[in-house]
mmCIF file of C-alpha atoms in Angstrom:
data_model
loop_
_atom_site.group_PDB
_atom_site.id
_atom_site.type_symbol
_atom_site.label_atom_id
_atom_site.label_comp_id
_atom_site.label_asym_id
_atom_site.label_seq_id
_atom_site.Cartn_x
_atom_site.Cartn_y
_atom_site.Cartn_z
ATOM 1 C CA ILE A 16 -261.754 61.923 214.663
ATOM 2 C CA CYS A 17 -261.027 65.524 215.652
ATOM 3 C CA ILE A 18 -263.704 67.079 213.458
ATOM 4 C CA PRO A 19 -266.779 65.490 215.115
ATOM 5 C CA LEU A 20 -265.332 65.406 218.649
ATOM 6 C CA PHE A 21 -264.428 69.094 218.530
ATOM 7 C CA GLY A 22 -267.544 70.129 216.601
ATOM 8 C CA LEU A 23 -265.520 71.599 213.743
ATOM 9 C CA THR A 24 -266.311 71.869 210.074
ATOM 10 C CA THR A 25 -264.028 70.335 207.463
ATOM 11 C CA GLU A 26 -263.044 73.842 206.345
ATOM 12 C CA GLN A 27 -262.116 74.893 209.880
ATOM 13 C CA PHE A 28 -259.987 71.796 210.382
ATOM 14 C CA SER A 29 -258.292 72.258 206.991
ATOM 15 C CA SER A 30 -257.295 75.801 207.938
ATOM 16 C CA ILE A 31 -255.949 74.522 211.270
ATOM 17 C CA LEU A 32 -253.777 72.031 209.381
ATOM 18 C CA GLN A 33 -252.263 74.930 207.385
ATOM 19 C CA ILE A 34 -250.732 76.558 210.469
ATOM 20 C CA GLU A 35 -246.954 76.003 210.238
ATOM 21 C CA GLN A 36 -246.460 74.943 213.869
ATOM 22 C CA ASN A 37 -249.303 72.428 213.578
ATOM 23 C CA LYS A 38 -247.838 71.039 210.324
ATOM 24 C CA SER A 39 -244.398 70.750 211.881
ATOM 25 C CA ASN A 40 -245.671 68.965 215.010
ATOM 26 C CA LEU A 41 -247.815 66.591 212.946
ATOM 27 C CA LYS A 42 -244.817 65.733 210.749
ATOM 28 C CA ASN A 43 -242.578 65.189 213.793
ATOM 29 C CA PHE A 44 -245.131 62.860 215.352
ATOM 30 C CA ALA A 45 -245.507 60.861 212.134
ATOM 31 C CA PHE A 46 -241.812 60.424 211.355
ATOM 32 C CA ASP A 47 -239.835 60.861 214.581
ATOM 33 C CA SER A 48 -239.665 57.787 216.810
ATOM 34 C CA HIS A 49 -238.800 60.053 219.761
ATOM 35 C CA CYS A 50 -242.203 61.765 219.593
ATOM 36 C CA PRO A 51 -244.586 59.275 221.218
ATOM 37 C CA ALA A 52 -247.562 61.628 221.585
ATOM 38 C CA LEU A 53 -249.535 64.105 219.520
ATOM 39 C CA VAL A 54 -252.025 66.238 221.392
ATOM 40 C CA VAL A 55 -254.753 68.001 219.434
ATOM 41 C CA GLN A 56 -255.937 70.665 221.847
ATOM 42 C CA LYS A 57 -259.066 72.792 221.470
ATOM 43 C CA THR A 58 -259.485 75.914 223.582
ATOM 44 C CA ILE A 59 -262.252 78.494 223.426
ATOM 45 C CA GLU A 60 -261.345 82.021 224.482
ATOM 46 C CA GLN A 61 -263.749 84.921 224.072
ATOM 47 C CA ASP A 62 -265.909 83.014 221.558
ATOM 48 C CA GLN A 63 -262.877 82.139 219.415
ATOM 49 C CA VAL A 64 -261.834 78.531 218.843
ATOM 50 C CA PHE A 65 -258.128 77.701 218.911
ATOM 51 C CA VAL A 66 -256.829 74.266 217.927
ATOM 52 C CA ASN A 67 -253.150 73.461 218.410
ATOM 53 C CA PHE A 68 -251.094 70.363 217.729
ATOM 54 C CA LEU A 69 -248.637 69.715 220.552
ATOM 55 C CA LEU A 70 -246.016 67.018 221.087
ATOM 56 C CA GLU A 71 -246.338 66.904 224.855
ATOM 57 C CA VAL A 72 -249.285 65.974 227.059
ATOM 58 C CA THR A 73 -249.853 68.818 229.513
ATOM 59 C CA PHE A 74 -252.723 70.182 231.563
ATOM 60 C CA THR A 75 -253.787 73.645 230.419
ATOM 61 C CA ASN A 76 -257.114 74.311 232.109
ATOM 62 C CA SER A 77 -260.474 72.657 232.685
ATOM 63 C CA ASN A 78 -262.001 74.350 229.603
ATOM 64 C CA THR A 79 -259.636 72.611 227.197
ATOM 65 C CA ASN A 80 -260.554 69.533 225.167
ATOM 66 C CA CYS A 81 -257.731 67.259 224.050
ATOM 67 C CA ILE A 82 -257.429 64.246 221.831
ATOM 68 C CA VAL A 83 -254.179 62.426 222.500
ATOM 69 C CA PHE A 84 -252.704 60.113 219.878
ATOM 70 C CA LEU A 85 -250.074 57.754 221.291
ATOM 71 C CA LYS A 86 -247.673 55.650 219.228
ATOM 72 C CA LYS A 87 -246.984 52.160 220.452
ATOM 73 C CA GLU A 88 -243.317 51.406 220.794
ATOM 74 C CA THR A 89 -241.937 48.930 218.286
ATOM 75 C CA ASP A 90 -238.785 46.858 218.472
ATOM 76 C CA THR A 91 -237.666 47.253 214.890
ATOM 77 C CA LEU A 92 -238.380 49.351 211.844
ATOM 78 C CA SER A 93 -239.754 46.274 210.051
ATOM 79 C CA ASN A 94 -242.551 46.081 212.632
ATOM 80 C CA VAL A 95 -243.600 49.636 211.781
ATOM 81 C CA THR A 96 -243.943 48.987 208.066
ATOM 82 C CA SER A 97 -245.721 45.657 208.447
ATOM 83 C CA THR A 98 -248.380 46.793 210.898
ATOM 84 C CA THR A 99 -251.484 48.841 210.224
ATOM 85 C CA LEU A 100 -251.998 52.383 211.399
ATOM 86 C CA ALA A 101 -254.796 51.222 213.701
ATOM 87 C CA SER A 102 -252.460 48.794 215.482
ATOM 88 C CA GLN A 103 -249.807 51.497 215.979
ATOM 89 C CA LEU A 104 -252.023 54.199 217.534
ATOM 90 C CA GLN A 105 -253.832 54.532 220.807
ATOM 91 C CA ILE A 106 -256.313 57.383 221.231
ATOM 92 C CA LEU A 107 -257.530 59.161 224.360
ATOM 93 C CA ASN A 108 -260.249 61.782 224.402
ATOM 94 C CA ILE A 109 -259.688 64.067 227.373
ATOM 95 C CA SER A 110 -262.787 66.215 227.543
ATOM 96 C CA ASN A 111 -263.039 69.466 229.409
ATOM 97 C CA GLY A 112 -263.894 69.263 233.072
ATOM 98 C CA VAL A 113 -262.127 68.200 236.216
ATOM 99 C CA LEU A 114 -258.942 66.235 235.564
ATOM 100 C CA TYR A 115 -259.690 63.716 238.322
ATOM 101 C CA GLU A 116 -263.048 62.894 236.732
ATOM 102 C CA ASN A 117 -261.368 62.089 233.405
ATOM 103 C CA LEU A 118 -258.630 59.998 235.003
ATOM 104 C CA HIS A 119 -261.093 58.124 237.201
ATOM 105 C CA SER A 120 -263.303 57.450 234.198
ATOM 106 C CA PHE A 121 -260.364 55.952 232.273
ATOM 107 C CA PHE A 122 -259.238 53.795 235.162
ATOM 108 C CA HIS A 123 -262.631 52.721 236.456
ATOM 109 C CA ASN A 124 -264.332 52.080 233.122
ATOM 110 C CA ALA A 125 -261.415 50.824 231.016
ATOM 111 C CA PHE A 126 -258.195 49.817 232.781
ATOM 112 C CA VAL A 127 -259.657 48.049 235.840
ATOM 113 C CA PRO A 128 -262.098 45.873 233.838
ATOM 114 C CA LEU A 129 -259.456 45.187 231.167
ATOM 115 C CA LEU A 130 -256.892 44.001 233.707
ATOM 116 C CA SER A 131 -259.486 41.932 235.575
ATOM 117 C CA SER A 132 -260.701 40.208 232.422
ATOM 118 C CA PHE A 133 -257.098 39.584 231.312
ATOM 119 C CA LYS A 134 -256.323 37.977 234.662
ATOM 120 C CA ASN A 135 -259.443 35.796 234.482
ATOM 121 C CA LYS A 136 -258.734 34.641 230.903
ATOM 122 C CA LEU A 137 -255.228 33.383 231.614
ATOM 123 C CA ASN A 138 -254.964 29.621 231.936
ATOM 124 C CA SER A 139 -252.727 28.099 234.622
ATOM 125 C CA SER A 140 -249.612 27.745 232.436
ATOM 126 C CA GLU A 141 -249.893 31.360 231.233
ATOM 127 C CA LYS A 142 -250.280 32.527 234.840
ATOM 128 C CA GLU A 143 -246.994 30.817 235.717
ATOM 129 C CA ILE A 144 -245.254 32.453 232.746
ATOM 130 C CA THR A 145 -246.550 35.957 233.567
ATOM 131 C CA ASN A 146 -245.558 35.509 237.209
ATOM 132 C CA ASN A 147 -248.843 35.524 239.079
ATOM 133 C CA ASN A 148 -247.298 37.522 241.929
ATOM 134 C CA THR A 149 -246.498 40.405 239.598
ATOM 135 C CA LEU A 150 -249.980 40.275 238.109
ATOM 136 C CA GLU A 151 -251.562 40.393 241.566
ATOM 137 C CA THR A 152 -249.361 43.352 242.558
ATOM 138 C CA LEU A 153 -250.265 45.193 239.359
ATOM 139 C CA ASN A 154 -253.956 44.488 239.898
ATOM 140 C CA GLN A 155 -253.746 45.802 243.482
ATOM 141 C CA ARG A 156 -251.924 48.973 242.381
ATOM 142 C CA VAL A 157 -254.502 49.678 239.679
ATOM 143 C CA GLN A 158 -257.297 49.176 242.235
ATOM 144 C CA ASP A 159 -255.481 51.566 244.624
ATOM 145 C CA ILE A 160 -255.135 54.238 241.920
ATOM 146 C CA ASP A 161 -258.820 53.807 241.028
ATOM 147 C CA LEU A 162 -259.807 54.329 244.679
ATOM 148 C CA LEU A 163 -257.512 57.356 245.092
ATOM 149 C CA LEU A 164 -258.893 58.986 241.955
ATOM 150 C CA LEU A 165 -262.439 58.381 243.215
ATOM 151 C CA LYS A 166 -261.554 60.084 246.519
ATOM 152 C CA CYS A 167 -259.999 63.044 244.675
ATOM 153 C CA LYS A 168 -263.068 63.281 242.450
ATOM 154 C CA GLN A 169 -265.390 63.244 245.464
ATOM 155 C CA ASP A 170 -263.334 65.878 247.293
ATOM 156 C CA ILE A 171 -263.582 68.203 244.318
ATOM 157 C CA GLN A 172 -267.309 67.641 243.895
ATOM 158 C CA ILE A 173 -268.090 68.936 247.390
ATOM 159 C CA GLU A 174 -269.060 72.512 246.755
ATOM 160 C CA GLU A 175 -269.004 75.186 249.394
ATOM 161 C CA VAL A 176 -272.488 75.968 250.629
ATOM 162 C CA ASN A 177 -273.395 79.643 250.875
ATOM 163 C CA LEU A 178 -276.536 80.267 252.827
ATOM 164 C CA SER A 179 -278.274 83.545 252.257
ATOM 165 C CA ILE A 180 -280.090 85.036 255.201
ATOM 166 C CA HIS A 181 -283.491 86.499 254.530
ATOM 167 C CA SER A 182 -283.464 90.296 254.827
ATOM 168 C CA ALA A 183 -286.217 90.297 257.497
ATOM 169 C CA ILE A 184 -284.165 87.995 259.725
ATOM 170 C CA GLN A 185 -281.052 90.031 259.086
ATOM 171 C CA ASN A 186 -282.896 93.248 260.078
ATOM 172 C CA ILE A 187 -284.159 91.636 263.286
ATOM 173 C CA SER A 188 -280.634 90.440 264.095
ATOM 174 C CA ILE A 189 -279.266 93.956 263.624
ATOM 175 C CA TYR A 190 -282.117 95.384 265.748
ATOM 176 C CA CYS A 191 -281.425 92.884 268.574
ATOM 177 C CA GLN A 192 -277.710 93.677 268.575
ATOM 178 C CA LYS A 193 -278.448 97.343 269.246
#
């Protein structure tokens, strides 16, 4: 997944996997139940590509690409061994850019439609079991977060306008002030 999303070659990624800190963090994520996240972070500084494996999701800067692997929590060890890797992992691709744009994209294009379709698919007996009041509250909160992220995104997208004054007009203005 990381190779095509980060635009790396197989050789580049293999050398990244040989870095001791990356190996250690990858091993901790795979075997330690207290490490729920593995962040593969790509940063470009002065035409050099750096890829690090981290165990904590953090914001570095808007020029950083991250792929976040999340482990689903399981109740028992037997659940871990009987399930497939695909059913244990969740993956987020956090591309470079404004954080609010990424978060709004996740909420607006994935979480809101998923929750809405889940709510619509429930039959009446399932709605009673899931406590319809709780489901409505959750749906409202997700809609609120979606709206707030949209507002944040729009606030950031408003760029300051710098008007340049033509030199002839500027000269006339200076002449008139004298």
